């Protein structure tokens, strides 16, 4: 059966006030799914990440390019009355508004949920903040590493005898973005029955707490702090990184059957009957000896060959970024793509991980230049004439 060719959110319009990671990643996913995303940017420099350090392509920051493909950029100063009037015209035809200002900021300009819901009752408003829209911490700024620290995430990450470590990836921002997409789609579905939009309050802090998962339950139910275990696991073995002849491989042998299969695959089925390794608790208690025995075998071949030999087990080589992204399976899965950027030409990207059978995503449209779509959006969506647009530019409301 041929695919419909229509992305799943085609026809949905999003007005996006967000910057940096969590909000932009959310709206990029919505854009991949077919939504029309209107990114409102400060005419003076735009999204903070446009000025980010590190590699640039065609003058654009790799950071900005990571989270903003497929959007339309409108360089608009909404702190001015004329700019607010334009935003209202855009909200009148929108389905979703996304923002990640500190709570209370948009209220000064009449774009808080109470004000917008009264005017646009079908509009779904999603607010991303550090600590939520209410409460004594709501006015605090929030950055991913700080949230990792405050939520307890760092306390369980790191070497057993070392300090707690942050995750190098902005993991709280990333997970908040994914939860945001789920929340928006749920609210859109709810609207089909109620006819009404609603406000979604997503806090980075709450997301970090939810992400503690079984580690949080370990404390709540057992009353003890989960122990750091570096690349290992404090309650499971063998579950760690192991040396091979040319690097390390990671093995997560989480139950008795997997240990039996692992022992056979490494040529030592007798390990299963060894009293030192008979149960998970025994293997945890004798982890150094088990590791020594396993590495004696694993060091006889390369990590690549072991990955092939152990492919029926949860084991894989620890790769560099180059090794990971050069892996043929990445291309076979369609995860490496390119888009054509106006100044950088063809740019390689990691594409969307959503693979719909009937409504494919559209993830190869480039990120916009600052203000690239200002005139088009104001003309086609806000209904402004050429003279009105020119007057706004003269007053520096738009760029």
PDB file of C-alpha atoms in Angstrom, residues 81-231:
ATOM      1  CA  UNK A  81       2.576  47.394  20.949  1.00  0.00           C
ATOM      2  CA  UNK A  82       2.829  47.081  17.177  1.00  0.00           C
ATOM      3  CA  UNK A  83       4.617  43.765  17.583  1.00  0.00           C
ATOM      4  CA  UNK A  84       1.971  42.525  20.002  1.00  0.00           C
ATOM      5  CA  UNK A  85      -0.713  43.307  17.470  1.00  0.00           C
ATOM      6  CA  UNK A  86       1.069  41.134  14.918  1.00  0.00           C
ATOM      7  CA  UNK A  87       1.405  38.249  17.395  1.00  0.00           C
ATOM      8  CA  UNK A  88      -2.325  38.404  18.083  1.00  0.00           C
ATOM      9  CA  UNK A  89      -3.022  38.069  14.372  1.00  0.00           C
ATOM     10  CA  UNK A  90      -0.822  34.981  14.292  1.00  0.00           C
ATOM     11  CA  UNK A  91      -2.362  33.442  17.413  1.00  0.00           C
ATOM     12  CA  UNK A  92      -5.838  33.879  15.945  1.00  0.00           C
ATOM     13  CA  UNK A  93      -4.995  31.257  13.322  1.00  0.00           C
ATOM     14  CA  UNK A  94      -2.769  29.032  15.463  1.00  0.00           C
ATOM     15  CA  UNK A  95      -3.428  25.709  17.159  1.00  0.00           C
ATOM     16  CA  UNK A  96      -0.504  25.702  19.578  1.00  0.00           C
ATOM     17  CA  UNK A  97       1.713  28.241  21.322  1.00  0.00           C
ATOM     18  CA  UNK A  98       5.003  27.141  22.896  1.00  0.00           C
ATOM     19  CA  UNK A  99       7.058  29.337  25.229  1.00  0.00           C
ATOM     20  CA  UNK A 100       9.865  28.929  27.736  1.00  0.00           C
ATOM     21  CA  UNK A 101      10.139  32.335  29.363  1.00  0.00           C
ATOM     22  CA  UNK A 102      10.227  32.667  33.119  1.00  0.00           C
ATOM     23  CA  UNK A 103       6.701  32.522  34.549  1.00  0.00           C
ATOM     24  CA  UNK A 104       5.054  35.938  34.381  1.00  0.00           C
ATOM     25  CA  UNK A 105       7.113  37.388  31.532  1.00  0.00           C
ATOM     26  CA  UNK A 106       4.473  36.921  28.831  1.00  0.00           C
ATOM     27  CA  UNK A 107       1.730  38.235  31.112  1.00  0.00           C
ATOM     28  CA  UNK A 108       3.244  41.709  30.773  1.00  0.00           C
ATOM     29  CA  UNK A 109       2.493  41.586  27.066  1.00  0.00           C
ATOM     30  CA  UNK A 110      -0.890  39.880  27.193  1.00  0.00           C
ATOM     31  CA  UNK A 111       0.275  36.460  26.013  1.00  0.00           C
ATOM     32  CA  UNK A 112      -0.195  34.477  29.228  1.00  0.00           C
ATOM     33  CA  UNK A 113      -2.665  31.591  29.141  1.00  0.00           C
ATOM     34  CA  UNK A 114      -5.491  33.432  30.918  1.00  0.00           C
ATOM     35  CA  UNK A 115      -5.378  36.233  28.343  1.00  0.00           C
ATOM     36  CA  UNK A 116      -4.926  34.078  25.260  1.00  0.00           C
ATOM     37  CA  UNK A 117      -7.537  31.484  26.282  1.00  0.00           C
ATOM     38  CA  UNK A 118     -10.167  34.165  26.560  1.00  0.00           C
ATOM     39  CA  UNK A 119      -9.429  35.410  23.037  1.00  0.00           C
ATOM     40  CA  UNK A 120      -8.535  32.080  21.409  1.00  0.00           C
ATOM     41  CA  UNK A 121     -10.334  29.292  23.294  1.00  0.00           C
ATOM     42  CA  UNK A 122      -9.084  26.542  20.948  1.00  0.00           C
ATOM     43  CA  UNK A 123      -5.429  27.500  21.397  1.00  0.00           C
ATOM     44  CA  UNK A 124      -3.214  25.039  23.278  1.00  0.00           C
ATOM     45  CA  UNK A 125      -0.505  26.813  25.272  1.00  0.00           C
ATOM     46  CA  UNK A 126       2.544  24.895  26.451  1.00  0.00           C
ATOM     47  CA  UNK A 127       4.873  26.555  28.941  1.00  0.00           C
ATOM     48  CA  UNK A 128       8.297  25.127  29.713  1.00  0.00           C
ATOM     49  CA  UNK A 129      10.021  26.524  32.780  1.00  0.00           C
ATOM     50  CA  UNK A 130      12.645  25.432  35.270  1.00  0.00           C
ATOM     51  CA  UNK A 131      10.426  24.894  38.316  1.00  0.00           C
ATOM     52  CA  UNK A 132       6.868  25.262  37.048  1.00  0.00           C
ATOM     53  CA  UNK A 133       4.400  28.120  36.737  1.00  0.00           C
ATOM     54  CA  UNK A 134       3.541  28.232  40.461  1.00  0.00           C
ATOM     55  CA  UNK A 135       5.319  27.896  43.774  1.00  0.00           C
ATOM     56  CA  UNK A 136       8.185  29.641  45.573  1.00  0.00           C
ATOM     57  CA  UNK A 137      10.820  28.502  43.049  1.00  0.00           C
ATOM     58  CA  UNK A 138       8.888  29.522  39.936  1.00  0.00           C
ATOM     59  CA  UNK A 139      10.911  32.709  39.415  1.00  0.00           C
ATOM     60  CA  UNK A 140      14.274  30.926  39.376  1.00  0.00           C
ATOM     61  CA  UNK A 141      16.196  30.462  36.128  1.00  0.00           C
ATOM     62  CA  UNK A 142      17.067  26.886  35.316  1.00  0.00           C
ATOM     63  CA  UNK A 143      19.836  25.201  33.368  1.00  0.00           C
ATOM     64  CA  UNK A 144      20.123  21.520  32.620  1.00  0.00           C
ATOM     65  CA  UNK A 145      23.223  20.709  34.754  1.00  0.00           C
ATOM     66  CA  UNK A 146      21.733  22.476  37.777  1.00  0.00           C
ATOM     67  CA  UNK A 147      18.532  20.465  37.420  1.00  0.00           C
ATOM     68  CA  UNK A 148      20.592  17.277  37.174  1.00  0.00           C
ATOM     69  CA  UNK A 149      22.250  18.269  40.441  1.00  0.00           C
ATOM     70  CA  UNK A 150      19.110  19.278  42.322  1.00  0.00           C
ATOM     71  CA  UNK A 151      16.974  16.334  41.231  1.00  0.00           C
ATOM     72  CA  UNK A 152      19.366  13.669  42.482  1.00  0.00           C
ATOM     73  CA  UNK A 153      20.453  12.594  38.992  1.00  0.00           C
ATOM     74  CA  UNK A 154      24.091  13.460  39.610  1.00  0.00           C
ATOM     75  CA  UNK A 155      24.130  11.536  42.877  1.00  0.00           C
ATOM     76  CA  UNK A 156      23.736   8.214  41.046  1.00  0.00           C
ATOM     77  CA  UNK A 157      26.059   8.997  38.119  1.00  0.00           C
ATOM     78  CA  UNK A 158      29.825   8.610  38.377  1.00  0.00           C
ATOM     79  CA  UNK A 159      32.489   6.284  39.708  1.00  0.00           C
ATOM     80  CA  UNK A 160      31.757   4.405  42.927  1.00  0.00           C
ATOM     81  CA  UNK A 161      34.402   6.257  44.917  1.00  0.00           C
ATOM     82  CA  UNK A 162      34.199   9.550  43.046  1.00  0.00           C
ATOM     83  CA  UNK A 163      31.890  12.524  42.996  1.00  0.00           C
ATOM     84  CA  UNK A 164      28.518  12.620  41.298  1.00  0.00           C
ATOM     85  CA  UNK A 165      28.747  13.572  37.637  1.00  0.00           C
ATOM     86  CA  UNK A 166      26.409  15.352  35.256  1.00  0.00           C
ATOM     87  CA  UNK A 167      25.400  13.734  31.991  1.00  0.00           C
ATOM     88  CA  UNK A 168      27.315  15.402  29.150  1.00  0.00           C
ATOM     89  CA  UNK A 169      24.184  15.596  27.002  1.00  0.00           C
ATOM     90  CA  UNK A 170      21.488  18.088  28.055  1.00  0.00           C
ATOM     91  CA  UNK A 171      19.403  15.137  29.151  1.00  0.00           C
ATOM     92  CA  UNK A 172      16.772  17.041  31.170  1.00  0.00           C
ATOM     93  CA  UNK A 173      16.140  19.477  28.309  1.00  0.00           C
ATOM     94  CA  UNK A 174      15.961  16.599  25.839  1.00  0.00           C
ATOM     95  CA  UNK A 175      13.492  14.570  27.885  1.00  0.00           C
ATOM     96  CA  UNK A 176      11.383  17.665  28.567  1.00  0.00           C
ATOM     97  CA  UNK A 177      11.186  18.282  24.818  1.00  0.00           C
ATOM     98  CA  UNK A 178       9.975  14.739  24.204  1.00  0.00           C
ATOM     99  CA  UNK A 179       7.398  14.997  27.012  1.00  0.00           C
ATOM    100  CA  UNK A 180       6.298  18.321  25.492  1.00  0.00           C
ATOM    101  CA  UNK A 181       5.570  16.703  22.148  1.00  0.00           C
ATOM    102  CA  UNK A 182       3.540  13.983  23.869  1.00  0.00           C
ATOM    103  CA  UNK A 183       1.608  16.574  25.886  1.00  0.00           C
ATOM    104  CA  UNK A 184       0.810  18.711  22.842  1.00  0.00           C
ATOM    105  CA  UNK A 185      -0.412  15.751  20.830  1.00  0.00           C
ATOM    106  CA  UNK A 186      -2.551  14.623  23.783  1.00  0.00           C
ATOM    107  CA  UNK A 187      -4.019  18.124  24.099  1.00  0.00           C
ATOM    108  CA  UNK A 188      -4.747  18.226  20.364  1.00  0.00           C
ATOM    109  CA  UNK A 189      -6.549  14.900  20.664  1.00  0.00           C
ATOM    110  CA  UNK A 190      -8.501  16.107  23.701  1.00  0.00           C
ATOM    111  CA  UNK A 191      -9.569  19.192  21.743  1.00  0.00           C
ATOM    112  CA  UNK A 192     -11.275  17.013  19.159  1.00  0.00           C
ATOM    113  CA  UNK A 193     -13.739  16.057  21.903  1.00  0.00           C
ATOM    114  CA  UNK A 194     -13.963  19.221  24.004  1.00  0.00           C
ATOM    115  CA  UNK A 195     -13.460  21.869  21.330  1.00  0.00           C
ATOM    116  CA  UNK A 196     -11.207  23.694  23.806  1.00  0.00           C
ATOM    117  CA  UNK A 197      -7.525  24.286  24.137  1.00  0.00           C
ATOM    118  CA  UNK A 198      -5.753  24.118  27.471  1.00  0.00           C
ATOM    119  CA  UNK A 199      -2.577  25.075  29.286  1.00  0.00           C
ATOM    120  CA  UNK A 200       0.247  22.569  29.728  1.00  0.00           C
ATOM    121  CA  UNK A 201       2.733  23.378  32.505  1.00  0.00           C
ATOM    122  CA  UNK A 202       5.976  21.427  32.049  1.00  0.00           C
ATOM    123  CA  UNK A 203       8.859  21.967  34.457  1.00  0.00           C
ATOM    124  CA  UNK A 204      12.413  20.798  33.863  1.00  0.00           C
ATOM    125  CA  UNK A 205      12.551  19.945  37.559  1.00  0.00           C
ATOM    126  CA  UNK A 206       9.499  17.697  37.351  1.00  0.00           C
ATOM    127  CA  UNK A 207      10.875  15.978  34.258  1.00  0.00           C
ATOM    128  CA  UNK A 208      14.181  15.319  35.998  1.00  0.00           C
ATOM    129  CA  UNK A 209      12.339  13.769  38.951  1.00  0.00           C
ATOM    130  CA  UNK A 210      10.204  11.557  36.696  1.00  0.00           C
ATOM    131  CA  UNK A 211      13.375  10.456  34.923  1.00  0.00           C
ATOM    132  CA  UNK A 212      14.841   9.058  38.136  1.00  0.00           C
ATOM    133  CA  UNK A 213      12.678   6.020  37.388  1.00  0.00           C
ATOM    134  CA  UNK A 214      13.587   2.934  39.397  1.00  0.00           C
ATOM    135  CA  UNK A 215      16.414   4.847  41.113  1.00  0.00           C
ATOM    136  CA  UNK A 216      13.812   7.091  42.726  1.00  0.00           C
ATOM    137  CA  UNK A 217      11.723   4.075  43.702  1.00  0.00           C
ATOM    138  CA  UNK A 218      14.808   2.403  45.160  1.00  0.00           C
ATOM    139  CA  UNK A 219      15.030   5.239  47.681  1.00  0.00           C
ATOM    140  CA  UNK A 220      11.287   5.724  48.262  1.00  0.00           C
ATOM    141  CA  UNK A 221      10.662   2.038  48.910  1.00  0.00           C
ATOM    142  CA  UNK A 222      14.000   0.986  50.411  1.00  0.00           C
ATOM    143  CA  UNK A 223      14.974   4.195  52.164  1.00  0.00           C
ATOM    144  CA  UNK A 224      18.581   4.058  50.931  1.00  0.00           C
ATOM    145  CA  UNK A 225      20.586   6.101  48.465  1.00  0.00           C
ATOM    146  CA  UNK A 226      21.370   4.090  45.292  1.00  0.00           C
ATOM    147  CA  UNK A 227      25.118   3.674  45.006  1.00  0.00           C
ATOM    148  CA  UNK A 228      27.179   5.010  42.127  1.00  0.00           C
ATOM    149  CA  UNK A 229      28.812   2.280  40.090  1.00  0.00           C
ATOM    150  CA  UNK A 230      30.590   4.043  37.227  1.00  0.00           C
ATOM    151  CA  UNK A 231      30.073   2.040  34.062  1.00  0.00           C
TER     152      UNK A 231
END
